[in-house]
Structures are given as structure tokens and as C-alpha cells.
Amino acid sequence: MRFFTLREIRELIKKGEIDIKKYFGQHFLIDRNARDKILSFAELNKKDIVVEIGPGLGSLTEGIVGKVKEYYGFEIDRDFCNILKKSFSNCENVHILEKDFLQTDEKFWNSLKGRVKIIGNTPYYLSTPILFHILKFYKKIKLALLTVQKEVGEKYVGKQGTKQYGSISVLLYIYTDTKICYSLNKNVFYPRPKVDSVVVKILPLKKPRFKIENEKKFLNFLPLVFSYRRKKLTNVIKRVFKIEKIQIQESLKKHGLSSEKRVEELAPEEIYTLFKIVENLKGGGKNGDVDRNK
């Protein structure tokens, strides 16, 4: 096992053993103290099964494998896979997979004996797709510890009424307890990124904060309404779903929602009520009646 220093990484590049692929968003953690601080939030122990997203040259990996029961690293860069396999060849609990984490399916997750901790210095351009993929399997996940762009992390924990609040904020509120636990200086990475980074800790809840009927439709609904986040509710629903204003206003009033409010001002529970109203009106229900006990 080894932690590659900046000098050693540059030497690998010089020898042609690796190259940095900008389209993969590759940035290597080169500060051991920052690495140890990040991993402290994972609270690793010998019972843990860890999945790492994009281990790269193994800066996080080196601090994980000796503390856990099983380790699975998903790395799509063949050169990095070869180095990882060589670096951790003596570790029987280490499984390096030359695969895209986003391609993991139920078969893989069900093959793991227990709930999993996910750790990753995620490529910034893939942070949100990765998070949505994690949420699909949230029942199998004990914890996710992700390094993401600061602005993205702020959206994860965004509160109603702020510019950071959006679809992802709502979903994480419903299904998880999420917080930003650490900020990272740009200098702990090579190449030095142009943006600031934060470490986000995501703890899936045993049960969602409230029950979602028809999750797939709700997931499709969220980005539609948040694309008009600053518009009044009646205007959003009329424009997106082609429902007459008078119907919308009556239904909103009946269920305690002001038609003067904007999407970004609604709490997650109110957004779900709005979703049920729209679904009922689309289906021809009278005045958008919804079952408030669901």
C-alpha cells in the first residue's frame, strides 16, 4: 500500500505510466492530513463494507482498506486500475473493478452482505448523477461521504427560500440526513481545481420523512416545477401542465397553499402536496382533492 506524493505523481506522468484526463475530471488528493480528516467522518470499522467511487491512485484507498472488512473500488481509467491492483495486491479484502459506478445494478448491491459505506472524491461534473444513483439504492447504504464542488454541496443542504434550494435539496431532505462536514483547500489536490470543495456526509433514513406515492412521477415532477422556481404557483402549473388557472387556484386554496407563493418558497412537504394536486387535476379529479394521510 502507498500514498502517492506530488513528486511521485509527476514522475508517473513523466514516464508515461499515467496521464491526467480532463474529461474524467481527475484531481488527486496529495495531502495526507486532509485525507485522514475526510476519512474520520466515515467512522470506519472492521465490520464495514466500503465502496469507493473513482479511487484514482488510491490516496483515500490507502486509508480505508486496513480498517474495513471488504473494499470495492470502481475505477474506469485502466492505467489507474493497473496501479491500484499492484499497490493493493497483498490485500485480500480489496476488489478493484474496472467499471463505471453508475452502471452498478441491483444484482451488485444485493450481492453485498450488509449495508454499505460509500466514499468518493467524485468528478464534479458527475456529482449529481452519482447522488441520484446512490439514492436509488438508499436502503442498502449506511453512509455516503462525498467530496463535491462547494456550490453543489450547498445545493444538497439548501433550505426553502434560498437560491441553493432545488430538486436535489428536496430529495435529500425526504430520504436522508445530509450535512456539509468539511471544507477543502484547493491546494490539497493536483491538478489544483478551479473551484472550492466540500465533504458532504449523507445518512439515509430508515424510513422517508413522509411517504411518497408514485416515486417515479414525483422525481420527474421536481425538475419541471423547479425550472420555474421564481414563478407563482398558478403560472407554473398552467404553463407546465396546461391546467386552467381557476382550477389550480381553487385546489391550492383548499389544501392551504397560497397561489401567490413561488416554488422555491415551498417546504418539501408542500411540494409533495402540490404534486398530488397536479396529478389529481390531470386525472380529472374534482378540485384537485388529495388524500392528506398518504
XYZ file of C-alpha atoms in Angstrom:
294
model
C 0.000 0.000 0.000
C 1.212 3.523 -0.694
C 0.184 7.163 -0.740
C 1.494 8.871 -3.883
C 3.139 12.247 -3.263
C 3.031 15.117 -5.740
C 6.601 14.354 -6.807
C 5.729 10.692 -7.414
C 2.602 11.585 -9.406
C 4.606 13.911 -11.623
C 7.162 11.141 -12.110
C 4.402 8.719 -13.208
C 3.182 11.288 -15.723
C 6.718 11.915 -16.983
C 7.289 8.176 -17.501
C 4.005 7.896 -19.379
C 2.516 5.434 -16.881
C -0.491 7.691 -16.403
C -1.929 10.814 -17.935
C -4.488 13.177 -16.477
C -7.711 13.050 -18.447
C -9.568 16.328 -18.047
C -12.769 14.813 -19.439
C -12.829 12.430 -16.427
C -12.466 15.372 -14.024
C -9.399 13.814 -12.407
C -7.879 15.547 -9.372
C -5.612 13.667 -6.981
C -5.612 14.197 -3.216
C -1.989 14.893 -2.280
C -2.311 15.912 1.374
C -2.280 13.035 3.852
C -3.658 15.175 6.714
C -6.641 16.230 4.591
C -7.153 12.567 3.645
C -7.201 11.485 7.281
C -9.610 14.282 8.195
C -12.018 13.269 5.410
C -11.989 9.612 6.443
C -12.576 10.478 10.107
C -16.174 11.347 9.183
C -16.749 7.817 7.844
C -16.075 6.253 11.268
C -14.703 3.078 9.667
C -14.514 -0.233 11.496
C -13.717 -3.895 10.796
C -17.378 -4.739 10.104
C -17.702 -2.214 7.291
C -18.147 -2.870 3.581
C -16.867 0.143 1.630
C -17.485 1.115 -1.973
C -15.170 3.820 -3.289
C -16.074 5.843 -6.376
C -13.067 6.621 -8.561
C -10.130 5.742 -6.273
C -7.636 7.089 -8.816
C -4.150 6.386 -7.446
C -5.511 5.249 -4.083
C -4.960 8.224 -1.765
C -8.225 7.532 0.066
C -7.981 3.793 -0.531
C -4.748 3.508 1.449
C -6.506 4.936 4.487
C -9.554 2.669 4.109
C -8.535 -0.916 3.336
C -6.781 -1.730 6.616
C -9.763 -0.578 8.672
C -12.641 -2.407 6.969
C -13.957 -5.891 6.216
C -14.373 -5.555 2.419
C -13.451 -2.883 -0.094
C -14.746 -2.387 -3.664
C -13.166 0.321 -5.807
C -14.856 1.403 -9.070
C -12.306 2.959 -11.424
C -12.841 3.454 -15.166
C -9.270 4.504 -16.015
C -7.308 1.383 -16.996
C -3.906 2.873 -16.079
C -5.142 3.683 -12.582
C -6.666 0.219 -12.216
C -3.309 -1.359 -13.004
C -1.555 0.792 -10.387
C -4.259 0.102 -7.793
C -4.093 -3.652 -8.338
C -0.323 -3.539 -7.938
C -0.429 -1.279 -4.864
C -3.010 -3.423 -3.049
C -2.079 -6.880 -4.378
C -1.400 -8.160 -0.859
C -4.792 -7.081 0.498
C -7.265 -9.960 0.264
C -10.230 -7.746 1.118
C -9.612 -5.376 -1.815
C -11.569 -5.694 -5.085
C -10.609 -3.262 -7.862
C -13.287 -3.126 -10.557
C -12.606 -1.511 -13.919
C -16.208 -0.363 -14.206
C -18.356 2.741 -14.052
C -20.015 3.108 -10.634
C -23.110 4.467 -12.391
C -23.563 1.061 -14.035
C -23.964 -0.793 -10.730
C -27.311 -2.572 -10.524
C -29.468 -4.425 -8.016
C -27.517 -7.624 -8.626
C -24.324 -5.982 -7.382
C -25.903 -4.266 -4.384
C -27.751 -7.404 -3.334
C -24.510 -9.400 -3.512
C -23.054 -7.333 -0.664
C -23.697 -8.847 2.750
C -24.935 -5.862 4.676
C -25.361 -2.127 4.305
C -22.529 -0.253 2.649
C -20.487 2.886 3.225
C -19.788 4.823 0.017
C -16.775 7.110 -0.163
C -15.676 9.171 -3.127
C -13.787 12.193 -4.369
C -16.355 12.486 -7.135
C -15.736 14.072 -10.557
C -17.539 17.389 -10.221
C -19.438 17.063 -13.497
C -20.864 13.719 -12.304
C -21.684 14.634 -8.690
C -25.438 14.900 -9.208
C -25.855 11.758 -11.387
C -23.809 9.854 -8.793
C -26.027 11.130 -5.990
C -29.235 10.153 -7.816
C -27.744 6.692 -8.384
C -26.928 6.357 -4.689
C -30.469 7.380 -3.752
C -31.884 4.584 -5.928
C -30.218 2.098 -3.583
C -30.506 4.070 -0.335
C -31.883 1.064 1.586
C -28.559 -0.726 1.037
C -26.450 2.254 2.116
C -25.373 3.117 5.630
C -23.481 6.278 4.763
C -22.168 8.230 1.774
C -19.179 10.540 2.193
C -18.645 12.561 -0.967
C -16.220 15.315 -1.921
C -18.051 17.683 -4.255
C -17.841 21.222 -5.604
C -18.790 23.711 -2.868
C -21.746 25.104 -4.828
C -23.083 21.573 -5.367
C -22.739 20.709 -1.671
C -24.666 23.859 -0.780
C -27.496 22.712 -3.059
C -27.569 19.344 -1.298
C -28.370 21.075 2.007
C -30.322 24.006 0.505
C -33.261 25.368 2.513
C -36.544 26.720 1.174
C -36.396 30.380 0.228
C -32.692 30.321 -0.711
C -31.113 30.225 -4.171
C -29.458 26.901 -3.276
C -32.819 25.180 -2.753
C -33.855 22.814 -5.538
C -34.904 19.315 -6.570
C -31.868 17.655 -5.002
C -32.403 19.529 -1.710
C -35.959 18.198 -1.538
C -34.978 14.599 -2.264
C -32.122 14.579 0.243
C -34.422 16.055 2.903
C -37.018 13.327 2.312
C -34.661 10.350 2.254
C -31.564 11.352 4.222
C -29.920 13.394 6.932
C -27.298 15.381 4.994
C -24.719 17.910 6.144
C -21.516 19.585 4.982
C -18.843 18.462 7.419
C -15.559 19.763 5.995
C -14.163 22.348 3.548
C -11.091 21.549 1.462
C -8.391 23.937 0.299
C -7.677 23.787 -3.435
C -4.004 23.138 -2.670
C -4.675 19.615 -1.342
C -5.403 18.484 -4.922
C -3.301 18.033 -8.037
C -4.042 19.394 -10.562
C -5.356 22.295 -8.494
C -9.096 22.637 -9.215
C -10.615 25.976 -10.176
C -13.409 25.640 -7.605
C -13.632 25.099 -3.858
C -14.635 21.690 -2.498
C -16.563 20.395 0.499
C -17.084 16.981 2.044
C -20.750 16.037 2.382
C -21.969 13.310 4.734
C -25.235 11.642 3.733
C -27.021 9.305 6.154
C -30.031 7.533 4.574
C -33.032 7.412 6.905
C -34.605 4.084 7.833
C -37.884 5.496 6.516
C -38.507 8.608 4.384
C -39.686 11.648 6.349
C -43.029 11.198 4.611
C -44.398 8.560 2.284
C -44.110 9.212 -1.447
C -46.731 7.621 -3.663
C -45.554 7.100 -7.249
C -41.893 7.994 -6.691
C -41.025 7.876 -10.395
C -43.610 10.527 -11.308
C -42.546 12.674 -8.344
C -38.901 12.506 -9.483
C -39.998 13.719 -12.928
C -42.204 16.433 -11.397
C -39.474 18.082 -9.298
C -37.181 19.388 -12.058
C -40.208 20.539 -14.059
C -41.510 22.829 -11.337
C -38.077 23.966 -10.159
C -37.254 25.103 -13.693
C -39.731 27.916 -12.899
C -38.669 28.308 -9.288
C -39.393 32.060 -9.078
C -42.775 31.966 -10.800
C -46.067 31.968 -8.911
C -47.595 28.516 -8.459
C -50.618 29.130 -10.672
C -48.424 30.311 -13.547
C -46.048 27.364 -13.202
C -48.817 24.748 -13.176
C -50.677 26.387 -16.068
C -47.532 26.630 -18.196
C -46.093 23.176 -17.443
C -49.237 21.063 -17.107
C -51.786 23.054 -19.147
C -54.332 23.242 -16.324
C -56.717 26.205 -16.112
C -55.859 28.843 -13.508
C -59.254 28.780 -11.822
C -58.942 25.044 -11.143
C -55.454 25.494 -9.763
C -56.414 28.400 -7.514
C -59.376 26.507 -6.021
C -57.281 23.424 -5.337
C -54.391 25.350 -3.828
C -56.727 27.253 -1.507
C -58.493 24.068 -0.445
C -55.190 22.491 0.581
C -53.719 25.504 2.332
C -51.311 26.685 -0.360
C -51.270 30.330 -1.430
C -51.379 30.841 -5.190
C -49.091 33.843 -4.628
C -46.288 31.619 -3.390
C -43.362 30.598 -5.563
C -41.966 27.067 -5.890
C -38.725 27.978 -4.104
C -40.753 29.127 -1.076
C -42.469 25.769 -0.518
C -41.296 23.268 2.102
C -40.686 19.728 0.781
C -43.988 18.554 2.281
C -45.825 21.369 0.466
C -44.127 20.500 -2.816
C -45.395 16.953 -2.448
C -48.904 18.271 -1.766
C -48.589 20.345 -4.934
C -47.551 17.221 -6.842
C -50.627 15.321 -5.627
C -52.898 18.236 -6.555
C -51.472 18.348 -10.072
C -51.747 14.583 -10.506
C -55.374 14.686 -9.416
C -56.255 17.586 -11.714
C -54.527 15.893 -14.640
C -56.576 12.809 -13.898
C -59.839 14.752 -13.848
C -60.327 14.840 -10.079
C -62.730 17.449 -8.725
C -60.932 20.476 -7.283
C -57.685 18.545 -7.012
C -58.815 16.509 -3.995
C -55.912 14.616 -2.436
C -55.629 12.134 0.380
C -53.695 14.084 3.021
C -52.991 10.901 5.017
C -50.668 9.469 2.331
